[in-house]
mmCIF file of C-alpha atoms in Angstrom:
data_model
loop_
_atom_site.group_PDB
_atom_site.id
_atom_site.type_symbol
_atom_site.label_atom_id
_atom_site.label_comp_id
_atom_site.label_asym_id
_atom_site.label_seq_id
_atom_site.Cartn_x
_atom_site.Cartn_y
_atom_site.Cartn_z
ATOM 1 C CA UNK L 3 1.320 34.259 -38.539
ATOM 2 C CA UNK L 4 0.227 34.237 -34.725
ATOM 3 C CA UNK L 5 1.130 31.851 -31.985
ATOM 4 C CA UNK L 6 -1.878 30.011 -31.941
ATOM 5 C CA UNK L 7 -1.907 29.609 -35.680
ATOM 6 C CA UNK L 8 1.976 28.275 -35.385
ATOM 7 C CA UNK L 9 1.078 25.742 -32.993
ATOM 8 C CA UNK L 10 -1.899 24.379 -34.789
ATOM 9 C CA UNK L 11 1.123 23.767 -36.955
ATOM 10 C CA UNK L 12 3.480 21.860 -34.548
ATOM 11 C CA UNK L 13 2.521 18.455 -33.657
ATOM 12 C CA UNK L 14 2.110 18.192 -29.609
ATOM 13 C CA UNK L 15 1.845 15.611 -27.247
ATOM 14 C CA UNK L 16 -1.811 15.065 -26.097
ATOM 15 C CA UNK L 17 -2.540 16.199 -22.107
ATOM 16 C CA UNK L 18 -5.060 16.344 -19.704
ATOM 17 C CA UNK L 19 -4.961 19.177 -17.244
ATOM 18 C CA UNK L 20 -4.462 17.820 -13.450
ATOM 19 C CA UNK L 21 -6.340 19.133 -10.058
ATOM 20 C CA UNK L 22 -2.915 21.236 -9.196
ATOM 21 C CA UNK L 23 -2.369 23.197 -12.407
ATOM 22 C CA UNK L 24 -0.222 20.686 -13.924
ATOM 23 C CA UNK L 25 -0.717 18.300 -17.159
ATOM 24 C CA UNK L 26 -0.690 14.444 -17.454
ATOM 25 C CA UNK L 27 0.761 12.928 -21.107
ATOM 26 C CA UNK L 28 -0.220 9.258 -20.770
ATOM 27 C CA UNK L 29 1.834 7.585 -23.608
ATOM 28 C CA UNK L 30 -0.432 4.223 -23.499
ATOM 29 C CA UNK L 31 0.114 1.021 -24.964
ATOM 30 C CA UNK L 32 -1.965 2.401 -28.167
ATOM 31 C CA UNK L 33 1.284 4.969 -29.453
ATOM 32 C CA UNK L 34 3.431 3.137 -31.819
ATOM 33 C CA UNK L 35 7.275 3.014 -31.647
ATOM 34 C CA UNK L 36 9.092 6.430 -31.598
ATOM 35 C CA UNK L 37 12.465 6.844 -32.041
ATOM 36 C CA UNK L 38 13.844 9.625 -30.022
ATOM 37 C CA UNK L 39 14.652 12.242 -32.440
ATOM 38 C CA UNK L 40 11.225 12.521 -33.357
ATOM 39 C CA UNK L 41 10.183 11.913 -29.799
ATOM 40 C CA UNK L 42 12.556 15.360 -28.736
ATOM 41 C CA UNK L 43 11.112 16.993 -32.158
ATOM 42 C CA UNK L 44 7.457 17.003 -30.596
ATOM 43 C CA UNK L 45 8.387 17.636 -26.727
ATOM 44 C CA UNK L 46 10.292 20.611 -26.716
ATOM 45 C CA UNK L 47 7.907 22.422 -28.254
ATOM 46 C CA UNK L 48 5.131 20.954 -25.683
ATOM 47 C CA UNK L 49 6.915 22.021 -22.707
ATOM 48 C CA UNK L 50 6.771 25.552 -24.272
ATOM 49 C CA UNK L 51 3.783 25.353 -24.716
ATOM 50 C CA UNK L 52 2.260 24.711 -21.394
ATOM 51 C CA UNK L 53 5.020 26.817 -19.503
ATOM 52 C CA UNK L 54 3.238 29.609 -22.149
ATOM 53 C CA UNK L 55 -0.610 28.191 -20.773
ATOM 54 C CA UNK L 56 1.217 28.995 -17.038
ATOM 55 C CA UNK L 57 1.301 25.243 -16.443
ATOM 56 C CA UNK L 58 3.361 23.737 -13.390
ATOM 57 C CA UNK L 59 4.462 19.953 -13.226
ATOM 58 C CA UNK L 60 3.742 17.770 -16.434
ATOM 59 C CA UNK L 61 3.300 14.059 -16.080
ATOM 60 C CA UNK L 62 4.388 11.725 -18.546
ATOM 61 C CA UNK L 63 3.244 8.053 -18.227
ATOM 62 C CA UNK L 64 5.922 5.903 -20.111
ATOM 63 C CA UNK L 65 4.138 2.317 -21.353
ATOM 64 C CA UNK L 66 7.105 -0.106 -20.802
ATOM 65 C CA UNK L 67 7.579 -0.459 -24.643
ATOM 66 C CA UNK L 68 8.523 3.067 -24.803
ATOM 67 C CA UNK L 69 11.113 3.270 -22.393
ATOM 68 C CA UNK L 70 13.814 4.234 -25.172
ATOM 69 C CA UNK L 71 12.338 7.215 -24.802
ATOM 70 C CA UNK L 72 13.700 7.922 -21.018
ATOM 71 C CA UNK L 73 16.917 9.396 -21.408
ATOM 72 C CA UNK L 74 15.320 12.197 -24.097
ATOM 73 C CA UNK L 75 13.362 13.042 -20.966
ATOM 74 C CA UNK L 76 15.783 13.123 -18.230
ATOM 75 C CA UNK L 77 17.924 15.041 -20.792
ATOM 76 C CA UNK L 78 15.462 17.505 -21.012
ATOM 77 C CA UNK L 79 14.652 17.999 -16.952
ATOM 78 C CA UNK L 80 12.517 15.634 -16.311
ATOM 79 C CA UNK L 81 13.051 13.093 -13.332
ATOM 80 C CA UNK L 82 11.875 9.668 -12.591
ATOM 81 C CA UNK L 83 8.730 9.604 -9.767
ATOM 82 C CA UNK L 84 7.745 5.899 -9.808
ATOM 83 C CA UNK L 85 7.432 2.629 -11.467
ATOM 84 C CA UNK L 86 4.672 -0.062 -11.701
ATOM 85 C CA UNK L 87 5.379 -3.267 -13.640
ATOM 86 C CA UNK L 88 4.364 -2.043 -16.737
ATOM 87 C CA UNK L 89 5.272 2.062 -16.966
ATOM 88 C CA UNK L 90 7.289 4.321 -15.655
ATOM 89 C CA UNK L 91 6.292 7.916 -14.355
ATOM 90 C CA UNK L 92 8.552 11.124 -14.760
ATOM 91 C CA UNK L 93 7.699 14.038 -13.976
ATOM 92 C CA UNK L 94 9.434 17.928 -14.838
ATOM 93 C CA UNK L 95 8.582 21.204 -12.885
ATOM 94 C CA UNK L 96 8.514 24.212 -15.239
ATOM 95 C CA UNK L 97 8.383 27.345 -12.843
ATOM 96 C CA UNK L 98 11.666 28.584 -11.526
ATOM 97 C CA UNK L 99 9.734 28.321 -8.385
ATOM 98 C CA UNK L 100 10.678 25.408 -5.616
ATOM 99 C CA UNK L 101 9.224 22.484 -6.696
ATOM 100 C CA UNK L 102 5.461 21.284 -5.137
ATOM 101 C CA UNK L 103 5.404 18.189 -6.529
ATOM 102 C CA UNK L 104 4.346 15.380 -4.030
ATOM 103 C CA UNK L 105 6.699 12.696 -3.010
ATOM 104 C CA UNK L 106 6.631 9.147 -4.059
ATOM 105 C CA UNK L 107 4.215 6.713 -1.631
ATOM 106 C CA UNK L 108 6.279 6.532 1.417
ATOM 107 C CA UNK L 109 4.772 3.695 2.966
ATOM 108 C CA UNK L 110 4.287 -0.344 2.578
ATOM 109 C CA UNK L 111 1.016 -1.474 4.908
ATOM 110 C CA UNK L 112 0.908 -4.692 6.626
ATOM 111 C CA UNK L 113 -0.885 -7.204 8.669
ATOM 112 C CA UNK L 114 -0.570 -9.413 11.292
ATOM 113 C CA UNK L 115 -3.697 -11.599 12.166
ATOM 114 C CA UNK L 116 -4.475 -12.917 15.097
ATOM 115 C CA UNK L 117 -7.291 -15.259 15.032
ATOM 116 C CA UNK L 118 -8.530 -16.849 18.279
ATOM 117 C CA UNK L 119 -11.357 -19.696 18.791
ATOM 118 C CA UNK L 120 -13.462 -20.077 21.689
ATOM 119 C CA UNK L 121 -10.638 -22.317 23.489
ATOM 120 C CA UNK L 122 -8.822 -19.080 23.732
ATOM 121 C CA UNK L 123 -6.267 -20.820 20.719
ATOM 122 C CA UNK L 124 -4.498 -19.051 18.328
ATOM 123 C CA UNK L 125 -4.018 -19.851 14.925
ATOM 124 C CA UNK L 126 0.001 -20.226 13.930
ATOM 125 C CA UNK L 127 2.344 -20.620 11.757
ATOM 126 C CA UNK L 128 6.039 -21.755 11.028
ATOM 127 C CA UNK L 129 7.636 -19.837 7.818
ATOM 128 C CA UNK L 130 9.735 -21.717 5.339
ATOM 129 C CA UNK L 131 11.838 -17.931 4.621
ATOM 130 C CA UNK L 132 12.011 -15.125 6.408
ATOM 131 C CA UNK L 133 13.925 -13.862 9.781
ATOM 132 C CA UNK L 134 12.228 -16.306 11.676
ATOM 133 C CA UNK L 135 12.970 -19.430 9.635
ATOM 134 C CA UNK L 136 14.628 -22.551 11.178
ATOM 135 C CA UNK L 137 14.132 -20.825 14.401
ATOM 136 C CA UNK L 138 11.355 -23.339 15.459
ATOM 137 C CA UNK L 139 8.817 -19.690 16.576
ATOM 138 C CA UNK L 140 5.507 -20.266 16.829
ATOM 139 C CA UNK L 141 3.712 -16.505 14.886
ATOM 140 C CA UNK L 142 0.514 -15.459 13.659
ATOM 141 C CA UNK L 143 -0.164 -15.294 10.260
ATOM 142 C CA UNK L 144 1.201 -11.420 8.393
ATOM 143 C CA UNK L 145 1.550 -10.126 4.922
ATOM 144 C CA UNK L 146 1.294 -7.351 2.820
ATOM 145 C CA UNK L 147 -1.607 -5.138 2.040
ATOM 146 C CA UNK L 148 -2.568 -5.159 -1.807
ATOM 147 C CA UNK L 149 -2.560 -2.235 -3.996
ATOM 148 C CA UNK L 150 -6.764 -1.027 -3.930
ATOM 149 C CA UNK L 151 -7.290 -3.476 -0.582
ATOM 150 C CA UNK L 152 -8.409 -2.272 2.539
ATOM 151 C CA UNK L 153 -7.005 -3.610 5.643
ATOM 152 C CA UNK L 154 -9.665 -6.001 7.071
ATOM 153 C CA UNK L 155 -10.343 -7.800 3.704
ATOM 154 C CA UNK L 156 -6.319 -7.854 3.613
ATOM 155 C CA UNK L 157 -6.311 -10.040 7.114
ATOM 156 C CA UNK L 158 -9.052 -12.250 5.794
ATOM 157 C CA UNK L 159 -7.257 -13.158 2.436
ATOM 158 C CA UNK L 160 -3.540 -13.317 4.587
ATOM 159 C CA UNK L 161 -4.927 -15.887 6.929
ATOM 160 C CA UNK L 162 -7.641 -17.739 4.257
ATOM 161 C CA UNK L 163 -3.919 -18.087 1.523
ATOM 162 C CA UNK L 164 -1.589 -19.228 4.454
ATOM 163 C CA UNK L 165 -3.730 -21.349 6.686
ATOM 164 C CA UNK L 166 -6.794 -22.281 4.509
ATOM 165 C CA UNK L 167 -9.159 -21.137 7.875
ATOM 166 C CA UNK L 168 -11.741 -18.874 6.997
ATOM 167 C CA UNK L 169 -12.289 -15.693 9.614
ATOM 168 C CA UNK L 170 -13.750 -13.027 10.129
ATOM 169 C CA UNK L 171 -12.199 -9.616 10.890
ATOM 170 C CA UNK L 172 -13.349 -7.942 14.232
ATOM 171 C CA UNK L 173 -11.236 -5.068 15.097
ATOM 172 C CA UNK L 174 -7.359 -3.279 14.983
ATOM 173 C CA UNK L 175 -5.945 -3.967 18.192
ATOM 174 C CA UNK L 176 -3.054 -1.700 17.588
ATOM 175 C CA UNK L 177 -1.183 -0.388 14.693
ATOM 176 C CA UNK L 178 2.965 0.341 14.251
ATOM 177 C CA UNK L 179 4.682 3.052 12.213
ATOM 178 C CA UNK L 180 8.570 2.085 11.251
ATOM 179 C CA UNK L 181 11.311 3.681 8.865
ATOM 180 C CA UNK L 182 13.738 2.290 6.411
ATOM 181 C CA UNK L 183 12.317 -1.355 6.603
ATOM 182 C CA UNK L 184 11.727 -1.937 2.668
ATOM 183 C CA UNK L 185 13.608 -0.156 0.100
ATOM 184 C CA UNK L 186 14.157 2.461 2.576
ATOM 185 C CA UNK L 187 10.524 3.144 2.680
ATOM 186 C CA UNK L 188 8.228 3.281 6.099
ATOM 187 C CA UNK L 189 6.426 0.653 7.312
ATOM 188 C CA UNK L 190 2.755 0.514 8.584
ATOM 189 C CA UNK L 191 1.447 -2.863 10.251
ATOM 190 C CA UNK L 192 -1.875 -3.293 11.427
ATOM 191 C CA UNK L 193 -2.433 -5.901 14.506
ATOM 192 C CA UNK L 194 -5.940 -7.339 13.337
ATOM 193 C CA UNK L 195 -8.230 -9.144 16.116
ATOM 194 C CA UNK L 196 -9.947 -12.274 13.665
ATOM 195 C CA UNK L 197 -12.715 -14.869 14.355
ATOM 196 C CA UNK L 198 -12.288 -18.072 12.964
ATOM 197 C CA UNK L 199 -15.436 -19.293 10.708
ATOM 198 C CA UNK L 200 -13.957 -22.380 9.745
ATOM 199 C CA UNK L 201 -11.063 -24.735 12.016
ATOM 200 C CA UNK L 202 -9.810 -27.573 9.511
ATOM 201 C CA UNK L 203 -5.961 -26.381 8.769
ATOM 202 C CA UNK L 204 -4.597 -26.259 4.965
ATOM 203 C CA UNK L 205 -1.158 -24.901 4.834
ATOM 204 C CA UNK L 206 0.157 -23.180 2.179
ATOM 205 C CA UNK L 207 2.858 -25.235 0.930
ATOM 206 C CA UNK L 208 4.882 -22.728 -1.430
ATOM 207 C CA UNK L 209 5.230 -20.165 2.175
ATOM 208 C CA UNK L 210 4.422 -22.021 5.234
ATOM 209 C CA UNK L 211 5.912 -25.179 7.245
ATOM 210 C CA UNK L 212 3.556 -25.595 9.570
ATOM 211 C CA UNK L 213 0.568 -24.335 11.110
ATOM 212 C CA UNK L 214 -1.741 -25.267 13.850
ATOM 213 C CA UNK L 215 -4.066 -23.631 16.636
ATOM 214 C CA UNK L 216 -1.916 -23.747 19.845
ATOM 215 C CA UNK L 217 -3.170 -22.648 23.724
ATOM 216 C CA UNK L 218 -2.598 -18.684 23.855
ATOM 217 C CA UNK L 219 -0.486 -19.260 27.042
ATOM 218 C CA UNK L 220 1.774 -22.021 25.132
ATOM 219 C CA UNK L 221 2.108 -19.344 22.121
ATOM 220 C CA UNK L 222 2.756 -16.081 24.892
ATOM 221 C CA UNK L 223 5.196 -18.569 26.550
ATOM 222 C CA UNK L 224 7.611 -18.658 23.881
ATOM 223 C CA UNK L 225 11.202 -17.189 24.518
ATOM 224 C CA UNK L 226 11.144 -14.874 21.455
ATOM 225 C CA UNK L 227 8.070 -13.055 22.470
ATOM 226 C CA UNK L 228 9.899 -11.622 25.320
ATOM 227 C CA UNK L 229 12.626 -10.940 23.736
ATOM 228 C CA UNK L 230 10.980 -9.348 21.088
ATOM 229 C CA UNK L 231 9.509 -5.975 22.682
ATOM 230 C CA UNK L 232 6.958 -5.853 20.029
ATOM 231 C CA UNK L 233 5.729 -9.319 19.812
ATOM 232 C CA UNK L 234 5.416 -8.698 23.545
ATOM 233 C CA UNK L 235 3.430 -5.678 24.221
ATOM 234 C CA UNK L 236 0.716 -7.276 21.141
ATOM 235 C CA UNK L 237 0.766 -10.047 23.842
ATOM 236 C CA UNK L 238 -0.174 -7.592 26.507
ATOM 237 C CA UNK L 239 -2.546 -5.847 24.373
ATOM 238 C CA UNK L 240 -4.660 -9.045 23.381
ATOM 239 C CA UNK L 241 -4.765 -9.970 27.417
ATOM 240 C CA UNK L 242 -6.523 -6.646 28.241
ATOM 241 C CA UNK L 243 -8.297 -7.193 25.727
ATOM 242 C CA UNK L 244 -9.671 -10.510 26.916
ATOM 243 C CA UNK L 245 -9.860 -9.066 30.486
ATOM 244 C CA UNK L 246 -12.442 -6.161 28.830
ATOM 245 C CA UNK L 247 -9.900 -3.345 29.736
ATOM 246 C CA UNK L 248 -9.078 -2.356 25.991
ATOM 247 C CA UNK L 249 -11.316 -1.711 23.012
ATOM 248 C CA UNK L 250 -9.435 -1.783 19.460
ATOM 249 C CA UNK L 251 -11.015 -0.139 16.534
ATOM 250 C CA UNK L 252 -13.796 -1.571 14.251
ATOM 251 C CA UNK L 253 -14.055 -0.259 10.431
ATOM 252 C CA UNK L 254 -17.511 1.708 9.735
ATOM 253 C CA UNK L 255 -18.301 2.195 5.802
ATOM 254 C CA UNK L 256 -18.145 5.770 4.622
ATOM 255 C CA UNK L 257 -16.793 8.088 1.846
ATOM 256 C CA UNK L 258 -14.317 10.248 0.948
ATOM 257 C CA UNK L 259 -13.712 13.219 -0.237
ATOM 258 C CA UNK L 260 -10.880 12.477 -2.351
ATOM 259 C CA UNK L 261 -12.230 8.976 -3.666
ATOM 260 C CA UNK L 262 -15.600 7.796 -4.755
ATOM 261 C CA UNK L 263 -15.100 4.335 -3.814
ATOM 262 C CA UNK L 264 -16.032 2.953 -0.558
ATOM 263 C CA UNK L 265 -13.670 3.218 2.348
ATOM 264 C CA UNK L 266 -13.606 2.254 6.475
ATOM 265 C CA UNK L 267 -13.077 4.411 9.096
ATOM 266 C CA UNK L 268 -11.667 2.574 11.771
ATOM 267 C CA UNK L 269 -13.269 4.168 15.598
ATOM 268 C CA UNK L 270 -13.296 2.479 18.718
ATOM 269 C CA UNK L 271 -17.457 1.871 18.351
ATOM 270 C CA UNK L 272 -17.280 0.008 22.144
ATOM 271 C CA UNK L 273 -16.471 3.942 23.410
ATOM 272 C CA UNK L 274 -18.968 5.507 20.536
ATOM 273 C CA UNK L 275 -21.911 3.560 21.626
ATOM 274 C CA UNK L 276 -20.933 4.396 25.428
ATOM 275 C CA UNK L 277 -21.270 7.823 24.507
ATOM 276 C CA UNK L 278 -24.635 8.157 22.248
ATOM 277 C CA UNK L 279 -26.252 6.615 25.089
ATOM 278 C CA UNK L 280 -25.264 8.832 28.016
#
């Protein structure tokens, strides 16, 4: 009997062939309970299998209700690449070769907004947790990027949840890269320029103490900001800004290569247009 004949004969675990010579097994919610005998009984022979086809790293997505099954994995090489709230992803390089496989996401993205009316206030907020709690600080409201959520929607919903104000993103006035900040990952925060659409105040009770729209100069005059060397060079930032000395960057709608969603590119389009007219 032939190879291919004895493996028409073997039961193996379903895969789809990745962009980098590698397979992906997605156990979904759809497989039934397995104990891990018969679990080992059909992978052993499927990592033979593809290390015969020449394949690289395999991929197995591990529904939560399958997660007896981890240790017969680790057991057999495979390592643990990331979690989401309902699977787990391991991952096993077959060559003898060093390993290609591509890290874990490194980084969390943030926001800070800064929305500012046409009395040159800016809209603040006191935090019932956090470093700054009980401190009596005055900041803008900041959060956390979503998962599939680009930046300037991100600043919208932040200030729309904390404050109830509606705005209106108009440009990155700076960004910051930091390391080991959450679970040891790096940190990206975005410093968003917003214009307020709406002005009546509705705090978020669950997250926020207070909020209110304070003079710019009564906000900037606050101990902490120069103290803080980052709170203070934002400061500095948003008064060139105002003085016409600074252009941030604005998000223009294009595609990518790697994604056929939507996504921004975010240019300075003050310098752009300054340019295509010359």
């Amino acid at each position: 009997m032939d190879e291919e004949a004895q493996l028409q004969q073997i039961q193996l675990l379903k895969s789809t062939n990745d962009d980098h010579g590698g397979v992906i097994v997605k156990l979904d919610d759809d497989h039934n309970p397995m104990d891990s005998t018969t679990f080992l009984s059909i992978l052993r022979p499927s990592i033979s299998h593809w290390k015969h086809l020449g394949k690289r790293g395999v991929w197995v997505k591990l529904p939560i209700h399958l997660v007896n099954l981890v240790e017969t994995l680790v057991k057999e090489g495979f390592l643990y690449h990331h979690a989401e709230p309902k699977y787990l992803m391991l991952v096993h390089w077959i060559p003898e070769s060093g390993s290609t496989i591509p890290a874990n996401a490194s980084h969390r993205v943030g926001v800070g907004a800064l929305v500012v009316n046409e009395k040159r206030e800016i809209l603040v907020v006191q935090e019932k947790s956090g470093p700054y709690q009980g401190t009596g600080f005055w900041k803008f409201p900041t959060g956390v990027v979503d998962q599939g959520e680009d930046i300037c929607v991100a600043a919208v919903r932040e200030v729309k949840e904390e404050t109830g104000v509606d705005s209106e993103f108009v440009e990155i006035l700076a960004f910051r890269q930091s390391h080991k900040a959450f679970f040891e990952k790096s940190d990206l925060y975005f410093v968003c320029l917003m214009r307020p659409l709406s002005l009546d105040i509705q705090t978020q009770e669950t997250e926020i103490e207070a909020a209110q729209w304070m003079p710019f100069d009564e906000y900037a005059a606050q101990p902490l900001i120069e103290k803080h060397e980052l709170l203070k060079v934002i400061k500095d930032v948003y008064l060139a800004k105002v003085d016409r000395q600074y252009s941030g960057f604005t998000p223009v709608s294009t595609r990518s290569d790697i994604s056929e969603e939507k996504t921004y590119l975010y240019v300075n389009a003050g310098d752009m247009k300054r340019c295509n007219s010359v």
